[in-house]
Amino acid sequence: MRCQILRALLKSERPLLMPDAYDAMSARMIENAGFKAIQCSGFSMALAVGCKTEDDLSLERNLQITQDIIRAVSVPVMADGEDGFGPPEKVAATVKAFVNIGASGINLEDQILRSSGHKGVIDTDLMVEKIIAARKAAEESEMSDLVINGRTDALAVATDRKSGLRDAIDRATRYLESGADLVFVTSVVTLDEAKTLAKEIPGPLSIAAGLPNNIGTLSIDDLTNCGLARISLPTIAVFATIRALKQTFRAFTEKNDLQELQRLNLLCFMDDVAKLK
């Protein structure tokens, strides 16, 4: 079972390096590059299909793209369940839907978009209810090995990083106690923050690297020795794709020169295409 493989990978001596995919092709490229597991990114999916915001990506569309990704690869895939798409009772249905398409894990977050337009986090007790509902739904679906990743954005939305770090630790601890197998603290910027989280959170921890706010401060080598279970690489695939396409089309709009594509090595070969099938 892929769920069991994912669980084993998260218990390895080295943290699991896990890029985000946004469609079947990007997933296959991630697998072909040698990565042992893939996570889905609602943010990246929304960009790829032309949604104005991630909130505009419906559960149904998310499920379809995730199913395409799962079918395209042989490695475990962790779905992006967003906030569960509703209250605890809706979370249960969401989890069962992702289990039915073969997801090995699911990410559930406590982030919320307030009416003011600013992001915040929901009450800790409500998130705990969602995780409990998710765990029960997995067991009812006879998929008790489903990896539930409880994400907190407490640090990301905090006005003071010290108090935000404390809130993230407290929330992550509660999420693990409630049935999460892994917790994901977003917006970690420094190595000291990563080390503090790993030391004080009593369970498997994931943080994100390669983001605009930490690509210059966090290295994979440094994070490998922090006691993390997983290092997430969100947006890498979709940002690299956007950049490559921008460079490619600029060769036409600015230079009108096909040879520029070759000089900049922007095109793959048919051998590369064959490996995606």
Tab-separated table of C-alpha atoms in Angstrom:
chain	number	residue	atom	x	y	z
A	1	MET	CA	0.000	0.000	0.000
A	2	ARG	CA	1.272	3.470	-0.871
A	3	CYS	CA	0.066	4.807	2.493
A	4	GLN	CA	2.410	2.447	4.298
A	5	ILE	CA	5.266	3.429	1.997
A	6	LEU	CA	4.652	7.093	2.797
A	7	ARG	CA	4.594	6.368	6.528
A	8	ALA	CA	7.896	4.523	6.263
A	9	LEU	CA	9.460	7.387	4.294
A	10	LEU	CA	8.428	9.865	6.981
A	11	LYS	CA	10.225	7.728	9.584
A	12	SER	CA	13.502	7.585	7.661
A	13	GLU	CA	16.734	8.932	9.119
A	14	ARG	CA	16.760	11.755	6.586
A	15	PRO	CA	13.743	14.030	6.085
A	16	LEU	CA	11.518	13.230	3.116
A	17	LEU	CA	12.085	15.812	0.381
A	18	MET	CA	8.682	16.298	-1.218
A	19	PRO	CA	8.014	18.629	-4.194
A	20	ASP	CA	4.529	19.828	-5.100
A	21	ALA	CA	2.897	18.767	-8.354
A	22	TYR	CA	0.162	20.701	-10.119
A	23	ASP	CA	-0.778	18.201	-12.856
A	24	ALA	CA	0.038	14.717	-14.141
A	25	MET	CA	3.010	15.871	-16.229
A	26	SER	CA	4.720	17.721	-13.380
A	27	ALA	CA	4.093	14.697	-11.142
A	28	ARG	CA	5.773	12.348	-13.597
A	29	MET	CA	8.732	14.682	-13.902
A	30	ILE	CA	9.078	14.738	-10.124
A	31	GLU	CA	8.971	10.943	-9.974
A	32	ASN	CA	11.426	10.616	-12.883
A	33	ALA	CA	13.838	12.932	-11.078
A	34	GLY	CA	14.033	10.350	-8.284
A	35	PHE	CA	11.770	11.756	-5.584
A	36	LYS	CA	10.065	9.086	-3.460
A	37	ALA	CA	6.761	10.876	-2.860
A	38	ILE	CA	4.720	13.766	-4.235
A	39	GLN	CA	2.419	16.288	-2.649
A	40	CYS	CA	-0.293	18.237	-4.388
A	41	SER	CA	-0.500	22.012	-4.202
A	42	GLY	CA	-3.875	23.704	-4.357
A	43	PHE	CA	-2.090	27.004	-4.969
A	44	SER	CA	-0.190	25.585	-7.940
A	45	MET	CA	-3.236	23.744	-9.299
A	46	ALA	CA	-5.260	26.943	-9.168
A	47	LEU	CA	-2.555	28.810	-11.095
A	48	ALA	CA	-2.316	26.064	-13.706
A	49	VAL	CA	-6.053	25.970	-14.441
A	50	GLY	CA	-6.524	29.737	-14.448
A	51	CYS	CA	-8.334	30.306	-11.158
A	52	LYS	CA	-8.059	33.847	-9.810
A	53	THR	CA	-7.254	32.561	-6.316
A	54	GLU	CA	-6.714	29.221	-4.610
A	55	ASP	CA	-10.114	29.629	-2.950
A	56	ASP	CA	-11.689	29.438	-6.421
A	57	LEU	CA	-10.396	25.878	-6.912
A	58	SER	CA	-13.411	23.726	-6.062
A	59	LEU	CA	-13.226	20.396	-4.272
A	60	GLU	CA	-14.438	18.643	-7.436
A	61	ARG	CA	-11.705	20.175	-9.601
A	62	ASN	CA	-9.087	19.527	-6.928
A	63	LEU	CA	-10.159	15.874	-6.798
A	64	GLN	CA	-9.964	15.479	-10.572
A	65	ILE	CA	-6.455	16.936	-10.826
A	66	THR	CA	-5.286	14.917	-7.828
A	67	GLN	CA	-6.700	11.744	-9.349
A	68	ASP	CA	-4.833	12.476	-12.596
A	69	ILE	CA	-1.626	12.873	-10.584
A	70	ILE	CA	-2.159	9.652	-8.631
A	71	ARG	CA	-2.827	7.688	-11.819
A	72	ALA	CA	0.272	9.109	-13.498
A	73	VAL	CA	2.822	7.940	-10.911
A	74	SER	CA	3.709	4.911	-8.812
A	75	VAL	CA	4.917	6.801	-5.722
A	76	PRO	CA	2.693	7.928	-2.809
A	77	VAL	CA	0.752	11.169	-3.320
A	78	MET	CA	-0.399	13.499	-0.548
A	79	ALA	CA	-3.496	15.468	-1.471
A	80	ASP	CA	-4.100	19.118	-0.611
A	81	GLY	CA	-7.363	19.034	1.299
A	82	GLU	CA	-7.184	22.792	1.965
A	83	ASP	CA	-9.311	23.515	5.075
A	84	GLY	CA	-11.357	20.363	4.503
A	85	PHE	CA	-13.741	22.469	2.404
A	86	GLY	CA	-15.998	23.197	5.346
A	87	PRO	CA	-16.865	22.305	8.959
A	88	PRO	CA	-15.878	18.972	10.594
A	89	GLU	CA	-18.775	17.041	9.043
A	90	LYS	CA	-17.715	18.249	5.593
A	91	VAL	CA	-14.093	17.371	6.372
A	92	ALA	CA	-15.130	13.757	6.858
A	93	ALA	CA	-16.711	13.649	3.396
A	94	THR	CA	-13.681	15.391	1.888
A	95	VAL	CA	-11.274	12.859	3.372
A	96	LYS	CA	-13.369	9.935	2.152
A	97	ALA	CA	-13.423	11.442	-1.350
A	98	PHE	CA	-9.622	11.684	-1.444
A	99	VAL	CA	-9.277	8.159	-0.047
A	100	ASN	CA	-11.541	6.896	-2.830
A	101	ILE	CA	-9.199	8.235	-5.541
A	102	GLY	CA	-6.140	6.661	-3.948
A	103	ALA	CA	-4.490	9.460	-1.977
A	104	SER	CA	-1.845	8.233	0.475
A	105	GLY	CA	-2.095	11.311	2.657
A	106	ILE	CA	-3.965	14.567	2.989
A	107	ASN	CA	-3.017	18.059	4.086
A	108	LEU	CA	-5.552	19.939	6.228
A	109	GLU	CA	-4.936	23.548	7.223
A	110	ASP	CA	-6.151	25.982	9.866
A	111	GLN	CA	-5.823	29.007	7.590
A	112	ILE	CA	-8.864	31.174	6.895
A	113	LEU	CA	-9.507	34.202	4.722
A	114	ARG	CA	-11.282	36.833	6.818
A	115	SER	CA	-13.956	39.164	5.486
A	116	SER	CA	-11.394	41.974	5.655
A	117	GLY	CA	-9.349	40.138	3.046
A	118	HIS	CA	-6.568	39.313	5.504
A	119	LYS	CA	-5.580	35.744	6.318
A	120	GLY	CA	-5.952	34.340	9.804
A	121	VAL	CA	-6.292	31.003	11.564
A	122	ILE	CA	-9.376	29.305	12.910
A	123	ASP	CA	-9.840	28.492	16.578
A	124	THR	CA	-7.568	25.673	17.709
A	125	ASP	CA	-10.476	23.619	19.069
A	126	LEU	CA	-12.262	23.779	15.726
A	127	MET	CA	-9.160	22.544	13.912
A	128	VAL	CA	-8.860	19.738	16.437
A	129	GLU	CA	-12.441	18.732	15.623
A	130	LYS	CA	-11.538	18.657	11.925
A	131	ILE	CA	-8.547	16.406	12.525
A	132	ILE	CA	-10.599	14.053	14.694
A	133	ALA	CA	-13.245	13.927	11.942
A	134	ALA	CA	-10.550	13.232	9.345
A	135	ARG	CA	-9.035	10.400	11.381
A	136	LYS	CA	-12.451	8.809	11.921
A	137	ALA	CA	-13.296	9.134	8.220
A	138	ALA	CA	-10.047	7.412	7.253
A	139	GLU	CA	-10.805	4.537	9.599
A	140	GLU	CA	-14.371	4.240	8.322
A	141	SER	CA	-12.960	4.062	4.797
A	142	GLU	CA	-10.718	1.185	5.900
A	143	MET	CA	-7.692	3.375	5.279
A	144	SER	CA	-6.396	3.834	8.799
A	145	ASP	CA	-2.858	4.231	7.404
A	146	LEU	CA	-3.809	7.445	5.594
A	147	VAL	CA	-1.243	10.092	6.565
A	148	ILE	CA	-3.004	13.152	7.967
A	149	ASN	CA	-0.889	16.299	7.858
A	150	GLY	CA	-2.113	19.079	10.133
A	151	ARG	CA	-0.941	22.415	8.795
A	152	THR	CA	-0.850	25.560	10.883
A	153	ASP	CA	-0.387	29.089	9.559
A	154	ALA	CA	-0.095	30.584	13.050
A	155	LEU	CA	3.445	31.792	12.413
A	156	ALA	CA	2.547	33.118	8.971
A	157	VAL	CA	-0.260	35.372	10.246
A	158	ALA	CA	1.381	36.484	13.516
A	159	THR	CA	2.322	40.136	13.962
A	160	ASP	CA	5.065	39.076	16.361
A	161	ARG	CA	7.213	36.114	15.316
A	162	LYS	CA	8.069	35.049	18.860
A	163	SER	CA	4.422	34.720	19.882
A	164	GLY	CA	3.597	33.241	16.483
A	165	LEU	CA	6.219	30.552	16.989
A	166	ARG	CA	4.757	29.723	20.395
A	167	ASP	CA	1.243	29.541	18.970
A	168	ALA	CA	2.442	27.292	16.146
A	169	ILE	CA	4.099	24.926	18.641
A	170	ASP	CA	0.970	24.773	20.804
A	171	ARG	CA	-1.314	24.182	17.830
A	172	ALA	CA	0.949	21.565	16.276
A	173	THR	CA	1.089	19.702	19.579
A	174	ARG	CA	-2.716	19.675	19.831
A	175	TYR	CA	-3.053	18.490	16.238
A	176	LEU	CA	-0.719	15.557	16.873
A	177	GLU	CA	-2.601	14.665	20.051
A	178	SER	CA	-5.855	14.703	18.057
A	179	GLY	CA	-4.762	12.209	15.423
A	180	ALA	CA	-2.503	14.002	12.938
A	181	ASP	CA	0.469	11.900	11.854
A	182	LEU	CA	2.505	14.896	10.739
A	183	VAL	CA	2.337	18.645	11.345
A	184	PHE	CA	3.353	21.364	8.927
A	185	VAL	CA	4.308	24.825	10.181
A	186	THR	CA	4.308	27.388	7.388
A	187	SER	CA	6.379	30.570	7.016
A	188	VAL	CA	9.540	29.334	8.735
A	189	VAL	CA	12.275	31.775	7.719
A	190	THR	CA	15.357	30.987	9.797
A	191	LEU	CA	17.264	27.875	10.805
A	192	ASP	CA	16.806	28.800	14.467
A	193	GLU	CA	13.033	28.769	13.993
A	194	ALA	CA	13.220	25.352	12.355
A	195	LYS	CA	15.358	23.990	15.179
A	196	THR	CA	13.060	25.421	17.857
A	197	LEU	CA	9.998	23.874	16.240
A	198	ALA	CA	11.690	20.486	15.829
A	199	LYS	CA	12.827	20.524	19.455
A	200	GLU	CA	9.532	21.558	21.036
A	201	ILE	CA	6.927	19.820	18.867
A	202	PRO	CA	6.525	16.239	20.133
A	203	GLY	CA	6.110	14.496	16.801
A	204	PRO	CA	6.912	14.456	13.082
A	205	LEU	CA	7.355	17.955	11.666
A	206	SER	CA	7.380	19.381	8.156
A	207	ILE	CA	8.436	22.820	6.998
A	208	ALA	CA	8.619	24.388	3.542
A	209	ALA	CA	11.807	25.451	1.769
A	210	GLY	CA	12.620	27.129	-1.518
A	211	LEU	CA	10.091	29.922	-1.032
A	212	PRO	CA	10.767	33.603	-1.727
A	213	ASN	CA	10.887	34.342	2.012
A	214	ASN	CA	13.384	31.614	2.934
A	215	ILE	CA	15.283	30.472	-0.173
A	216	GLY	CA	18.237	32.600	0.930
A	217	THR	CA	18.166	31.562	4.589
A	218	LEU	CA	17.375	27.832	4.603
A	219	SER	CA	19.372	25.168	2.803
A	220	ILE	CA	18.426	21.517	2.373
A	221	ASP	CA	21.697	20.445	4.018
A	222	ASP	CA	21.046	22.586	7.108
A	223	LEU	CA	17.457	21.392	7.416
A	224	THR	CA	18.478	17.751	7.056
A	225	ASN	CA	20.100	17.923	10.482
A	226	CYS	CA	17.195	19.634	12.254
A	227	GLY	CA	15.195	16.536	13.114
A	228	LEU	CA	12.481	17.127	10.510
A	229	ALA	CA	10.302	14.374	9.066
A	230	ARG	CA	9.629	16.186	5.802
A	231	ILE	CA	10.908	19.132	3.788
A	232	SER	CA	8.209	20.491	1.499
A	233	LEU	CA	9.113	22.187	-1.786
A	234	PRO	CA	5.929	24.080	-2.617
A	235	THR	CA	5.657	26.241	-5.758
A	236	ILE	CA	9.038	25.074	-7.135
A	237	ALA	CA	7.488	23.189	-10.064
A	238	VAL	CA	4.929	25.781	-11.062
A	239	PHE	CA	7.275	28.761	-10.584
A	240	ALA	CA	9.982	27.059	-12.651
A	241	THR	CA	7.421	26.350	-15.379
A	242	ILE	CA	6.192	29.943	-15.437
A	243	ARG	CA	9.758	31.223	-15.659
A	244	ALA	CA	10.685	28.825	-18.464
A	245	LEU	CA	7.594	29.689	-20.505
A	246	LYS	CA	8.212	33.403	-19.986
A	247	GLN	CA	11.768	33.039	-21.320
A	248	THR	CA	10.584	30.889	-24.204
A	249	PHE	CA	7.912	33.240	-25.450
A	250	ARG	CA	10.156	36.264	-24.928
A	251	ALA	CA	12.450	34.778	-27.599
A	252	PHE	CA	9.607	35.442	-30.045
A	253	THR	CA	8.139	38.700	-28.747
A	254	GLU	CA	11.485	40.447	-28.231
A	255	LYS	CA	13.871	38.764	-30.688
A	256	ASN	CA	11.655	36.856	-33.097
A	257	ASP	CA	14.420	34.268	-33.220
A	258	LEU	CA	13.865	30.508	-33.154
A	259	GLN	CA	17.583	29.925	-32.688
A	260	GLU	CA	17.381	31.737	-29.356
A	261	LEU	CA	15.474	28.746	-28.000
A	262	GLN	CA	18.427	26.513	-28.790
A	263	ARG	CA	21.009	28.946	-27.495
A	264	LEU	CA	19.194	29.203	-24.176
A	265	ASN	CA	18.536	25.432	-24.095
A	266	LEU	CA	14.822	26.027	-23.504
A	267	LEU	CA	13.393	23.073	-25.425
A	268	CYS	CA	13.423	19.421	-24.429
A	269	PHE	CA	14.008	16.525	-26.816
A	270	MET	CA	11.627	13.758	-27.852
A	271	ASP	CA	13.560	11.424	-25.561
A	272	ASP	CA	12.466	13.598	-22.648
A	273	VAL	CA	8.853	13.374	-23.828
A	274	ALA	CA	9.078	9.594	-24.158
A	275	LYS	CA	10.143	9.288	-20.528
A	276	LEU	CA	6.917	10.972	-19.414
A	277	LYS	CA	4.712	8.231	-20.890
